C-alpha cells in the first residue's frame, strides 16, 4: 500500500514538473544527497555508475549514467515512502484510533524535510510560496490518503476476506495504473531525442586539417563530435534551466567597479574560435567521455583588462547556476589568451546541457575544472578549492595522455607468405594541449608498430591514428599507446581490443 501510494505521489509530482514547472522532489533529493555526502562516497558512486554503464555496453556512457542516476533517485523516494508507510502501519497496529491524523502528520514531517532539501539545493526559493505549498501539499495528501486507506482496509477486513482482495484491486487501479501510465508517458517524453535547431558551423565548413595526408580508418570516431553525441557530465540529475532575459554575468570582488554583462554584450566582443577536445577525468580508458568541437567565446585576458581588476587580486572565483564553482589563477589568464568565456559550440548557442549561456574554456585541464552555466565571477586574493577539489579530486586536473582503439578492420590477404592476415586498427589519441608525438600499436605481446598519425584539427584537439598490423589465425589482443610531444609516454593501462581471425 505504501509503495503504490508513493508511486502515485511521484507520478503526481512528475506531472506537476512537466506541466507547470513545479519541483520534482525525487531528483532534488538525489542532487542534495550528491552534494552533502562525503566526496569519497560520491566518487565511489560515480565509479560504479560508469562501470555499470560500461558493463551494459551502453552506446553512450554519460547518457546511461544520467538515466541510472534518475532511476536511483526515483527508486530512492519509493523506498523512503514505503519504509515510512510501513512504520506508520506498524505503529497503528497498536491502536484502534483512526489513522488519518497520524498519516497526515507523517506526510507533514516528510514534506517539511522535502522543503528543507528544496531550499538547500536552491531549486526553490523561500519566496516561491506556490512551489513550497505544492511540495507540502502533495506530501500531506500522501499521508492522509495512507491513513484513510488503512482505516478502510481495517473496516473491510473486519467484514469479509473477499473484500480485502477487492480493496487491493481497486487500490492498484486507482494508484498503480495512473503511476504506470505516467511512467510510460515520461519514458516517451524523456527518450525523445531533440536535435538542436539552427545551422552549424560544421555543416558548410571543411575542417582546418581537411587535406591531411593520413585518412581515418572507417569506423574511427568522427574528428568533430556531433553536438548531440558530445558526452555530458554534471552534478545534477537535470541541467539548470536559464532564462536568458533574466541572465547576466555578474563581475565583482576585487575590481574597481562591480559590473555585469549580458550575453549580447559578450557577443559584441571580438570572438575567438578554437577547436577543443574536452575530456572528463572519469573517462575510462577508451571511453566516450571525451569530445571535440569548435568553441567560440571571448578571451578572458581581454575582458580582465577591461574590468579594472585591483592589483591585489590573484584569482577569479567562478560560480554556476547549479552551485558548481572553480577558481582560476589570473596569471594563467595573463599567460594564455586561449582561456575564454565560451558562448557557442559549432556555431550554435551552447545547448542547455552543455552550459547555456556561458561556460569557460581552459586548455589542458579536465572538464572538472571548467564550469558550465556561469553566473558570476568574483576576483579574490587567494586560491580556493573548486567543487571537485573540495571533494578530494586532483587540484590541477591536468589532462593525461591517452589513446584509444575505435575500430579494428581485418583485411584477408589470401596467399600471404607466412599465412598472416592484415589487420588495420584506428582510433584517437590526446594529451591535452601538449600534443602527441607518437602512437604505437601491437598484436598480443608482439613488437610495437608505429601508427600513422593524421594532422590534428588544432593543437588542443585529439589526433586520429591508424596502424597496419598483421597476425595469424586465432584470437588476438590489439593494444595501443602514445607519447606526448616531448616524448613522455602515456601513463596507465593501454586500451585493448580483442579480435578473432579465421
Ligand atoms: N556548472 C557545472 N559545470 C561543470 C560541471 C558541473 O557539474 N556543473 N561538470 C564539469 C565536468 S566534471 C565536466 S567533465 C564537464 C563536462 O562538460 P560537458 O557536459 O559539456 O561535456 O563540465 C564541467 N563543468
Ligand atoms: Mo568530469
Coordinates of C-alpha atoms and ligand atoms in Angstrom, one line a residue:
X1 CA 0.0 0.0 0.0
X2 CA 2.9 2.3 0.9
X3 CA 4.7 1.6 -2.3
X4 CA 1.6 2.1 -4.5
X5 CA 0.8 5.3 -2.7
X6 CA 4.3 6.6 -3.0
X7 CA 4.4 5.7 -6.7
X8 CA 1.3 7.8 -7.1
X9 CA 2.9 10.7 -5.3
X10 CA 6.0 10.5 -7.6
X11 CA 3.7 10.4 -10.6
X12 CA 1.7 13.5 -9.5
X13 CA 4.9 15.3 -8.7
X14 CA 6.3 14.4 -12.2
X15 CA 3.1 15.7 -13.9
X16 CA 3.4 18.9 -11.9
X17 CA 7.0 19.3 -13.0
X18 CA 6.3 18.6 -16.7
X19 CA 3.2 20.7 -17.0
X20 CA 3.8 23.5 -14.6
X21 CA 7.5 23.5 -13.7
X22 CA 6.8 22.6 -10.1
X23 CA 9.6 20.9 -8.0
X24 CA 10.2 17.2 -8.6
X25 CA 11.3 16.0 -5.2
X26 CA 13.0 12.7 -6.1
X27 CA 15.6 14.3 -8.3
X28 CA 16.1 17.3 -6.0
X29 CA 16.6 14.9 -3.1
X30 CA 19.2 13.0 -5.1
X31 CA 21.0 16.2 -6.1
X32 CA 21.0 17.2 -2.5
X33 CA 22.5 13.9 -1.4
X34 CA 25.2 14.1 -4.1
X35 CA 26.2 17.5 -2.5
X36 CA 26.1 16.6 1.2
X37 CA 27.6 13.1 1.1
X38 CA 31.4 12.9 1.6
X39 CA 33.4 13.3 -1.5
X40 CA 34.8 9.8 -1.2
X41 CA 31.4 8.3 -1.2
X42 CA 30.3 10.3 -4.2
X43 CA 33.5 9.4 -6.0
X44 CA 32.9 5.6 -5.5
X45 CA 29.3 6.1 -6.6
X46 CA 30.4 7.8 -9.8
X47 CA 33.0 5.0 -10.5
X48 CA 30.2 2.4 -10.0
X49 CA 27.8 4.3 -12.3
X50 CA 30.4 4.4 -15.1
X51 CA 31.4 0.7 -14.5
X52 CA 27.7 -0.3 -14.8
X53 CA 27.2 1.8 -17.9
X54 CA 30.3 0.2 -19.4
X55 CA 29.2 -3.3 -18.4
X56 CA 25.9 -2.8 -20.1
X57 CA 27.7 -1.8 -23.3
X58 CA 25.8 1.4 -23.3
X59 CA 26.4 3.2 -26.5
X60 CA 26.9 6.4 -24.6
X61 CA 28.3 6.3 -21.1
X62 CA 27.2 9.7 -19.9
X63 CA 23.6 9.2 -21.1
X64 CA 23.4 5.8 -19.4
X65 CA 24.9 7.2 -16.2
X66 CA 22.4 10.0 -16.1
X67 CA 19.5 7.7 -16.7
X68 CA 20.9 5.4 -13.9
X69 CA 21.1 8.4 -11.6
X70 CA 17.5 9.3 -12.3
X71 CA 16.3 5.7 -11.7
X72 CA 18.2 5.6 -8.4
X73 CA 16.5 8.9 -7.4
X74 CA 13.0 7.6 -8.1
X75 CA 13.7 4.2 -6.5
X76 CA 15.1 6.1 -3.5
X77 CA 12.0 8.0 -3.0
X78 CA 9.8 4.9 -3.5
X79 CA 11.9 3.2 -0.8
X80 CA 11.7 6.1 1.7
X81 CA 7.9 6.3 1.1
X82 CA 7.4 2.6 1.5
X83 CA 9.5 2.3 4.7
X84 CA 7.8 5.4 6.2
X85 CA 4.4 3.9 5.4
X86 CA 5.4 0.5 6.9
X87 CA 6.5 2.2 10.1
X88 CA 3.2 4.1 10.2
X89 CA 1.2 0.9 9.8
X90 CA 3.3 -0.9 12.3
X91 CA 2.6 1.9 14.8
X92 CA -1.1 2.0 14.0
X93 CA -1.5 -1.7 14.6
X94 CA -1.3 -1.0 18.4
X95 CA -4.3 1.3 18.4
X96 CA -7.9 1.5 17.2
X97 CA -7.8 5.2 16.7
X98 CA -8.5 6.5 13.1
X99 CA -5.2 6.7 11.1
X100 CA -5.9 9.8 9.1
X101 CA -4.4 12.2 11.6
X102 CA -1.1 10.2 12.1
X103 CA -0.9 9.7 8.4
X104 CA -1.2 13.5 7.8
X105 CA 1.4 14.1 10.5
X106 CA 3.8 11.7 8.8
X107 CA 3.2 13.4 5.5
X108 CA 3.8 16.8 7.0
X109 CA 7.1 15.6 8.6
X110 CA 8.4 14.2 5.2
X111 CA 7.0 17.3 3.4
X112 CA 8.9 19.5 5.8
X113 CA 12.1 17.6 5.1
X114 CA 11.5 17.8 1.4
X115 CA 11.0 21.6 1.7
X116 CA 14.3 21.9 3.5
X117 CA 16.0 19.9 0.8
X118 CA 14.5 22.1 -1.9
X119 CA 15.6 25.2 -0.2
X120 CA 19.1 23.8 0.3
X121 CA 19.6 22.7 -3.3
X122 CA 18.3 26.1 -4.3
X123 CA 15.6 24.6 -6.6
X124 CA 13.0 26.8 -5.0
X125 CA 13.5 30.0 -3.1
X126 CA 11.7 30.7 0.2
X127 CA 9.7 33.3 -1.7
X128 CA 8.1 30.9 -4.1
X129 CA 5.1 30.0 -2.0
X130 CA 3.4 28.1 -4.7
X131 CA 6.3 25.7 -5.0
X132 CA 6.6 25.2 -1.3
X133 CA 2.8 24.7 -0.9
X134 CA 2.9 22.2 -3.7
X135 CA 5.6 20.1 -2.0
X136 CA 4.0 20.3 1.4
X137 CA 0.5 19.7 0.0
X138 CA 1.5 16.6 -2.0
X139 CA 3.2 15.0 0.9
X140 CA 0.5 15.8 3.4
X141 CA -2.1 14.4 1.0
X142 CA 0.0 11.3 0.6
X143 CA 0.0 10.8 4.4
X144 CA -3.7 11.5 4.8
X145 CA -4.5 9.1 1.9
X146 CA -2.4 6.4 3.6
X147 CA -4.2 6.8 6.8
X148 CA -7.6 6.8 5.1
X149 CA -6.7 3.7 3.2
X150 CA -5.5 2.0 6.4
X151 CA -8.8 2.8 8.1
X152 CA -10.8 1.5 5.2
X153 CA -8.8 -1.7 5.0
X154 CA -9.4 -2.3 8.7
X155 CA -13.2 -1.9 8.2
X156 CA -13.2 -4.1 5.1
X157 CA -11.1 -6.7 6.9
X158 CA -13.4 -7.0 9.8
X159 CA -16.3 -7.7 7.5
X160 CA -15.2 -10.3 5.0
X161 CA -12.0 -11.7 3.5
X162 CA -13.2 -11.2 -0.1
X163 CA -13.5 -7.5 0.5
X164 CA -9.8 -7.4 1.1
X165 CA -8.9 -8.6 -2.4
X166 CA -11.5 -6.2 -3.8
X167 CA -9.8 -3.4 -1.9
X168 CA -6.4 -4.1 -3.2
X169 CA -7.7 -4.5 -6.8
X170 CA -9.2 -1.1 -6.5
X171 CA -6.1 0.4 -5.0
X172 CA -3.9 -0.9 -7.8
X173 CA -6.4 0.5 -10.3
X174 CA -6.6 4.0 -8.6
X175 CA -2.9 4.5 -7.8
X176 CA -0.8 1.8 -9.6
X177 CA -2.3 2.2 -13.0
X178 CA -2.0 6.1 -13.2
X179 CA 1.5 5.8 -11.9
X180 CA 2.4 3.2 -14.6
X181 CA 0.8 5.4 -17.3
X182 CA 2.7 8.4 -16.1
X183 CA 5.9 6.4 -16.1
X184 CA 5.2 5.4 -19.8
X185 CA 4.5 9.0 -20.7
X186 CA 7.7 10.1 -19.0
X187 CA 9.6 7.4 -20.8
X188 CA 8.3 8.6 -24.2
X189 CA 8.9 12.2 -23.2
X190 CA 12.4 11.9 -22.0
X191 CA 13.5 9.4 -24.6
X192 CA 12.7 11.7 -27.4
X193 CA 16.0 13.0 -28.9
X194 CA 15.6 16.6 -29.9
X195 CA 18.2 17.8 -32.2
X196 CA 19.2 21.4 -31.8
X197 CA 17.8 23.7 -34.5
X198 CA 20.0 26.1 -36.5
X199 CA 22.9 26.0 -38.9
X200 CA 26.1 24.6 -37.5
X201 CA 29.5 25.8 -38.5
X202 CA 30.5 22.3 -39.5
X203 CA 27.5 22.0 -41.9
X204 CA 29.3 24.0 -44.5
X205 CA 32.9 24.4 -43.5
X206 CA 35.8 22.0 -44.0
X207 CA 38.0 21.3 -41.0
X208 CA 41.4 23.1 -41.0
X209 CA 43.2 19.8 -41.5
X210 CA 41.0 18.9 -44.5
X211 CA 43.8 18.0 -46.8
X212 CA 45.8 16.0 -44.2
X213 CA 47.8 13.1 -45.6
X214 CA 46.5 10.3 -43.4
X215 CA 42.8 9.4 -43.8
X216 CA 40.9 8.0 -40.8
X217 CA 40.1 4.3 -40.9
X218 CA 36.4 3.8 -41.5
X219 CA 34.8 3.3 -38.1
X220 CA 37.1 5.7 -36.2
X221 CA 35.0 8.2 -34.2
X222 CA 34.4 11.5 -36.2
X223 CA 37.1 14.1 -35.7
X224 CA 34.4 16.6 -34.8
X225 CA 31.8 15.2 -32.4
X226 CA 28.2 16.0 -33.3
X227 CA 26.8 18.2 -30.6
X228 CA 24.1 15.7 -29.8
X229 CA 26.7 13.0 -29.3
X230 CA 29.0 15.0 -27.1
X231 CA 29.3 13.5 -23.6
X232 CA 27.6 15.4 -20.8
X233 CA 28.6 15.3 -17.2
X234 CA 27.4 17.4 -14.3
X235 CA 26.4 17.2 -10.7
X236 CA 22.6 17.3 -11.1
X237 CA 20.0 14.9 -12.4
X238 CA 18.9 17.7 -14.8
X239 CA 20.6 20.7 -16.4
X240 CA 19.6 24.1 -14.8
X241 CA 17.2 26.0 -17.0
X242 CA 18.3 29.6 -17.5
X243 CA 16.0 32.3 -18.8
X244 CA 18.3 34.4 -21.0
X245 CA 16.1 37.5 -20.4
X246 CA 17.0 37.3 -16.7
X247 CA 20.6 36.1 -17.1
X248 CA 23.6 38.3 -16.8
X249 CA 27.2 37.6 -15.8
X250 CA 27.9 39.5 -12.6
X251 CA 31.5 40.6 -12.1
X252 CA 32.5 41.6 -8.6
X253 CA 35.0 41.2 -5.8
X254 CA 38.4 43.0 -6.1
X255 CA 37.6 45.2 -9.0
X256 CA 37.3 49.0 -9.3
X257 CA 33.6 48.9 -10.2
X258 CA 31.4 45.8 -9.8
X259 CA 29.7 45.3 -13.1
X260 CA 27.5 42.9 -15.2
X261 CA 27.5 41.8 -18.8
X262 CA 24.6 40.4 -20.8
X263 CA 25.1 37.7 -23.4
X264 CA 24.7 40.2 -26.3
X265 CA 27.4 42.4 -24.7
X266 CA 29.7 39.4 -24.6
X267 CA 28.9 38.5 -28.2
X268 CA 29.9 42.0 -29.3
X269 CA 33.4 41.5 -28.0
X270 CA 36.0 40.2 -30.5
X271 CA 35.3 36.5 -30.9
X272 CA 37.8 33.7 -30.5
X273 CA 37.2 30.4 -32.3
X274 CA 39.1 27.3 -31.1
X275 CA 38.8 23.6 -31.8
X276 CA 38.8 21.9 -28.4
X277 CA 38.9 18.3 -27.2
X278 CA 37.2 18.2 -23.8
X279 CA 37.5 15.2 -21.6
X280 CA 36.1 14.1 -18.2
X281 CA 38.7 13.0 -15.7
X282 CA 36.4 10.0 -15.1
X283 CA 36.7 8.8 -18.7
X284 CA 37.5 5.1 -18.7
X285 CA 40.4 4.0 -21.0
X286 CA 38.9 4.0 -24.5
X287 CA 35.6 5.6 -23.2
X288 CA 33.4 8.2 -24.8
X289 CA 33.6 10.9 -22.0
X290 CA 35.7 12.9 -24.4
X291 CA 34.6 15.0 -27.4
X292 CA 35.8 17.6 -29.8
X293 CA 34.0 20.6 -31.3
X294 CA 34.5 24.2 -32.3
X295 CA 34.2 26.6 -29.3
X296 CA 33.5 30.3 -29.7
X297 CA 33.9 32.9 -27.0
X298 CA 35.9 35.9 -25.7
X299 CA 39.4 35.7 -24.4
X300 CA 39.4 36.3 -20.6
X301 CA 42.6 38.2 -20.9
X302 CA 40.8 40.9 -23.0
X303 CA 37.9 41.0 -20.5
X304 CA 40.0 41.1 -17.4
X305 CA 41.9 44.0 -19.0
X306 CA 38.7 45.9 -19.4
X307 CA 37.2 45.2 -16.0
X308 CA 39.8 47.1 -14.0
X309 CA 40.9 44.4 -11.6
X310 CA 42.6 45.5 -8.4
X311 CA 46.3 44.6 -8.2
X312 CA 45.7 42.6 -5.1
X313 CA 43.5 40.1 -6.9
X314 CA 45.3 36.8 -7.8
X315 CA 42.4 34.6 -8.7
X316 CA 38.9 34.6 -10.0
X317 CA 36.2 32.5 -8.5
X318 CA 33.6 31.4 -11.0
X319 CA 30.1 30.3 -9.8
X320 CA 27.5 28.4 -11.7
X321 CA 23.7 28.3 -11.7
X322 CA 23.8 24.7 -10.3
X323 CA 26.1 25.6 -7.4
X324 CA 29.3 24.4 -9.1
X325 CA 32.4 26.6 -8.7
X326 CA 36.0 26.8 -9.5
X327 CA 38.9 29.2 -9.1
X328 CA 41.2 30.3 -12.0
X329 CA 44.6 32.0 -11.4
X330 CA 44.9 35.4 -13.0
X331 CA 48.5 34.7 -14.1
X332 CA 47.2 31.7 -16.2
X333 CA 44.7 34.0 -17.9
X334 CA 47.5 36.6 -18.5
X335 CA 49.8 33.9 -19.9
X336 CA 47.3 32.0 -22.0
X337 CA 44.9 34.1 -24.1
X338 CA 43.2 30.8 -25.1
X339 CA 41.4 30.8 -21.7
X340 CA 38.0 32.1 -22.7
X341 CA 34.4 32.6 -21.8
X342 CA 32.5 30.4 -24.3
X343 CA 29.0 31.0 -25.6
X344 CA 28.8 28.9 -28.7
X345 CA 29.7 25.4 -29.8
X346 CA 29.9 24.6 -33.5
X347 CA 28.3 27.9 -34.3
X348 CA 25.2 27.4 -32.2
X349 CA 24.5 28.9 -28.8
X350 CA 25.6 26.4 -26.1
X351 CA 23.0 23.6 -25.7
X352 CA 21.2 23.6 -22.3
X353 CA 23.1 20.5 -21.2
X354 CA 26.4 22.0 -22.2
X355 CA 26.2 25.2 -20.2
X356 CA 23.9 27.7 -21.9
X357 CA 24.5 30.6 -21.9
X358 CA 28.2 30.7 -20.8
X359 CA 31.0 28.3 -19.9
X360 CA 34.7 28.6 -19.6
X361 CA 37.5 27.0 -21.7
X362 CA 40.8 26.3 -20.0
X363 CA 43.3 24.4 -22.2
X364 CA 45.0 21.3 -20.9
X365 CA 42.7 20.6 -17.9
X366 CA 39.9 18.2 -17.5
X367 CA 36.2 19.2 -17.5
X368 CA 36.1 19.1 -13.7
X369 CA 37.9 22.5 -13.7
X370 CA 35.7 24.1 -16.3
X371 CA 32.3 25.4 -15.1
X372 CA 29.3 25.5 -17.3
X373 CA 26.2 27.7 -16.7
X374 CA 28.4 30.5 -15.4
X375 CA 26.5 33.2 -13.5
X376 CA 29.2 35.1 -11.6
X377 CA 32.9 35.9 -11.5
X378 CA 34.5 37.3 -8.3
X379 CA 38.0 38.5 -8.0
X380 CA 39.8 37.3 -4.9
X381 CA 43.3 37.4 -3.4
X382 CA 43.9 33.7 -2.8
X383 CA 43.4 30.3 -4.3
X384 CA 40.3 28.4 -3.2
X385 CA 39.5 24.8 -3.9
X386 CA 36.8 24.2 -6.6
X387 CA 33.8 21.9 -6.3
X388 CA 35.6 18.7 -7.0
X389 CA 38.8 19.7 -5.4
X390 CA 36.8 20.2 -2.2
X391 CA 35.7 16.6 -2.6
X392 CA 39.3 15.3 -2.8
X393 CA 39.9 15.3 -6.5
X394 CA 43.1 16.4 -8.2
X395 CA 44.0 20.1 -7.6
X396 CA 45.4 20.7 -11.1
X397 CA 43.1 18.4 -13.1
X398 CA 45.7 18.4 -15.8
X399 CA 44.7 16.1 -18.7
X400 CA 46.8 12.9 -19.0
X401 CA 47.9 11.5 -22.3
X402 CA 45.5 8.8 -23.5
X403 CA 45.0 6.7 -26.6
X404 CA 42.0 4.6 -27.7
X405 CA 41.2 2.0 -30.4
X406 CA 37.9 2.7 -32.1
X407 CA 38.0 0.1 -34.7
X408 CA 39.9 -2.9 -36.0
X409 CA 39.5 -4.0 -39.6
X410 CA 40.6 -7.4 -40.8
X411 CA 41.6 -7.5 -44.4
X412 CA 42.1 -11.1 -45.5
X413 CA 45.1 -11.3 -47.8
X414 CA 45.0 -14.7 -49.3
X415 CA 48.3 -16.2 -50.1
X416 CA 50.4 -14.0 -47.8
X417 CA 53.8 -15.8 -47.4
X418 CA 53.5 -16.8 -43.7
X419 CA 49.7 -17.2 -43.7
X420 CA 49.3 -14.0 -41.7
X421 CA 46.4 -11.6 -42.2
X422 CA 46.5 -7.9 -42.5
X423 CA 44.9 -6.1 -39.5
X424 CA 44.3 -2.4 -39.5
X425 CA 43.5 -0.5 -36.3
X426 CA 42.3 3.0 -35.9
X427 CA 41.4 5.4 -33.2
X428 CA 42.3 8.6 -31.4
X429 CA 45.0 9.9 -29.0
X430 CA 45.1 13.0 -26.9
X431 CA 47.4 14.8 -24.5
X432 CA 45.6 18.0 -23.5
X433 CA 47.2 21.0 -25.3
X434 CA 50.6 19.3 -25.3
X435 CA 50.3 17.4 -28.5
X436 CA 51.1 13.8 -29.5
X437 CA 54.5 12.8 -30.9
X438 CA 53.9 9.1 -31.5
X439 CA 51.2 6.4 -31.4
X440 CA 52.1 2.7 -31.4
X441 CA 50.0 -0.4 -31.7
X442 CA 50.8 -4.1 -31.4
X443 CA 49.3 -7.5 -31.6
X444 CA 49.4 -9.5 -28.3
X445 CA 52.9 -9.2 -26.9
X446 CA 54.5 -8.5 -30.2
X447 CA 56.6 -5.6 -31.3
X448 CA 55.1 -2.1 -31.1
X449 CA 54.5 -0.7 -34.5
X450 CA 54.4 3.0 -35.1
X451 CA 51.0 4.2 -36.3
X452 CA 50.4 6.8 -39.0
X453 CA 49.1 10.0 -37.3
X454 CA 46.8 12.4 -39.0
X455 CA 47.5 16.2 -38.5
X456 CA 45.1 17.3 -35.8
X457 CA 42.4 19.8 -36.3
X458 CA 44.2 22.1 -33.8
X459 CA 46.9 21.9 -31.2
X460 CA 44.3 21.3 -28.5
X461 CA 42.3 18.5 -30.2
X462 CA 42.9 14.8 -30.3
X463 CA 44.7 13.3 -33.2
X464 CA 43.4 10.4 -35.3
X465 CA 45.8 7.5 -36.0
X466 CA 45.8 4.2 -38.0
X467 CA 48.1 1.3 -37.7
X468 CA 48.9 -1.5 -40.1
X469 CA 49.4 -4.8 -38.3
X470 CA 49.4 -8.5 -39.2
X471 CA 48.5 -11.7 -37.3
X472 CA 48.0 -15.4 -38.0
X473 CA 44.6 -17.0 -37.4
X474 CA 43.3 -17.2 -33.9
X475 CA 42.3 -14.9 -31.0
X476 CA 44.4 -11.8 -30.5
X477 CA 44.5 -8.7 -28.4
X478 CA 45.3 -5.4 -30.1
X479 CA 46.8 -2.6 -27.9
X480 CA 47.7 1.0 -28.3
X481 CA 49.9 3.5 -26.5
X482 CA 51.0 7.0 -27.2
X483 CA 53.6 9.6 -26.3
X484 CA 53.3 13.3 -25.7
X485 CA 55.1 15.8 -27.9
X486 CA 58.1 15.8 -25.5
X487 CA 58.3 12.1 -25.6
X488 CA 56.6 11.4 -22.2
X489 CA 54.8 8.0 -22.5
X490 CA 51.2 7.8 -21.6
X491 CA 50.5 6.7 -18.0
X492 CA 48.2 3.9 -17.0
X493 CA 46.7 1.0 -18.8
X494 CA 46.7 0.6 -22.5
X495 CA 43.4 0.3 -24.4
X496 CA 42.9 -3.2 -25.8
X497 CA 40.5 -4.7 -28.3
X498 CA 40.0 -8.5 -28.8
X499 CA 39.8 -9.9 -32.3
X500 CA 39.3 -13.3 -33.8
X501 CA 41.0 -14.2 -37.1
X502 CA 39.8 -17.3 -39.0
Ligands
LIG1 N1 28.2 24.1 -13.6 C1 28.9 22.9 -13.8 N2 29.9 22.9 -14.7 C2 30.5 21.8 -14.9 C3 30.2 20.6 -14.3 C4 29.1 20.6 -13.4 O1 28.6 19.6 -12.8 N3 28.4 21.8 -13.2 N4 30.8 19.4 -14.5 C5 32.2 19.5 -15.1 C6 32.7 18.3 -15.6 S1 33.2 17.1 -14.4 C7 32.9 18.0 -16.9 S2 33.7 16.6 -17.4 C8 32.4 19.0 -17.9 C9 31.6 18.3 -19.0 O2 31.1 19.2 -19.9 P1 30.0 18.7 -21.0 O3 28.9 18.1 -20.2 O4 29.6 19.9 -21.8 O5 30.7 17.7 -21.8 O6 31.7 20.0 -17.4 C10 32.2 20.6 -16.2 N5 31.5 21.8 -15.8
LIG2 MO1 34.0 15.4 -15.5

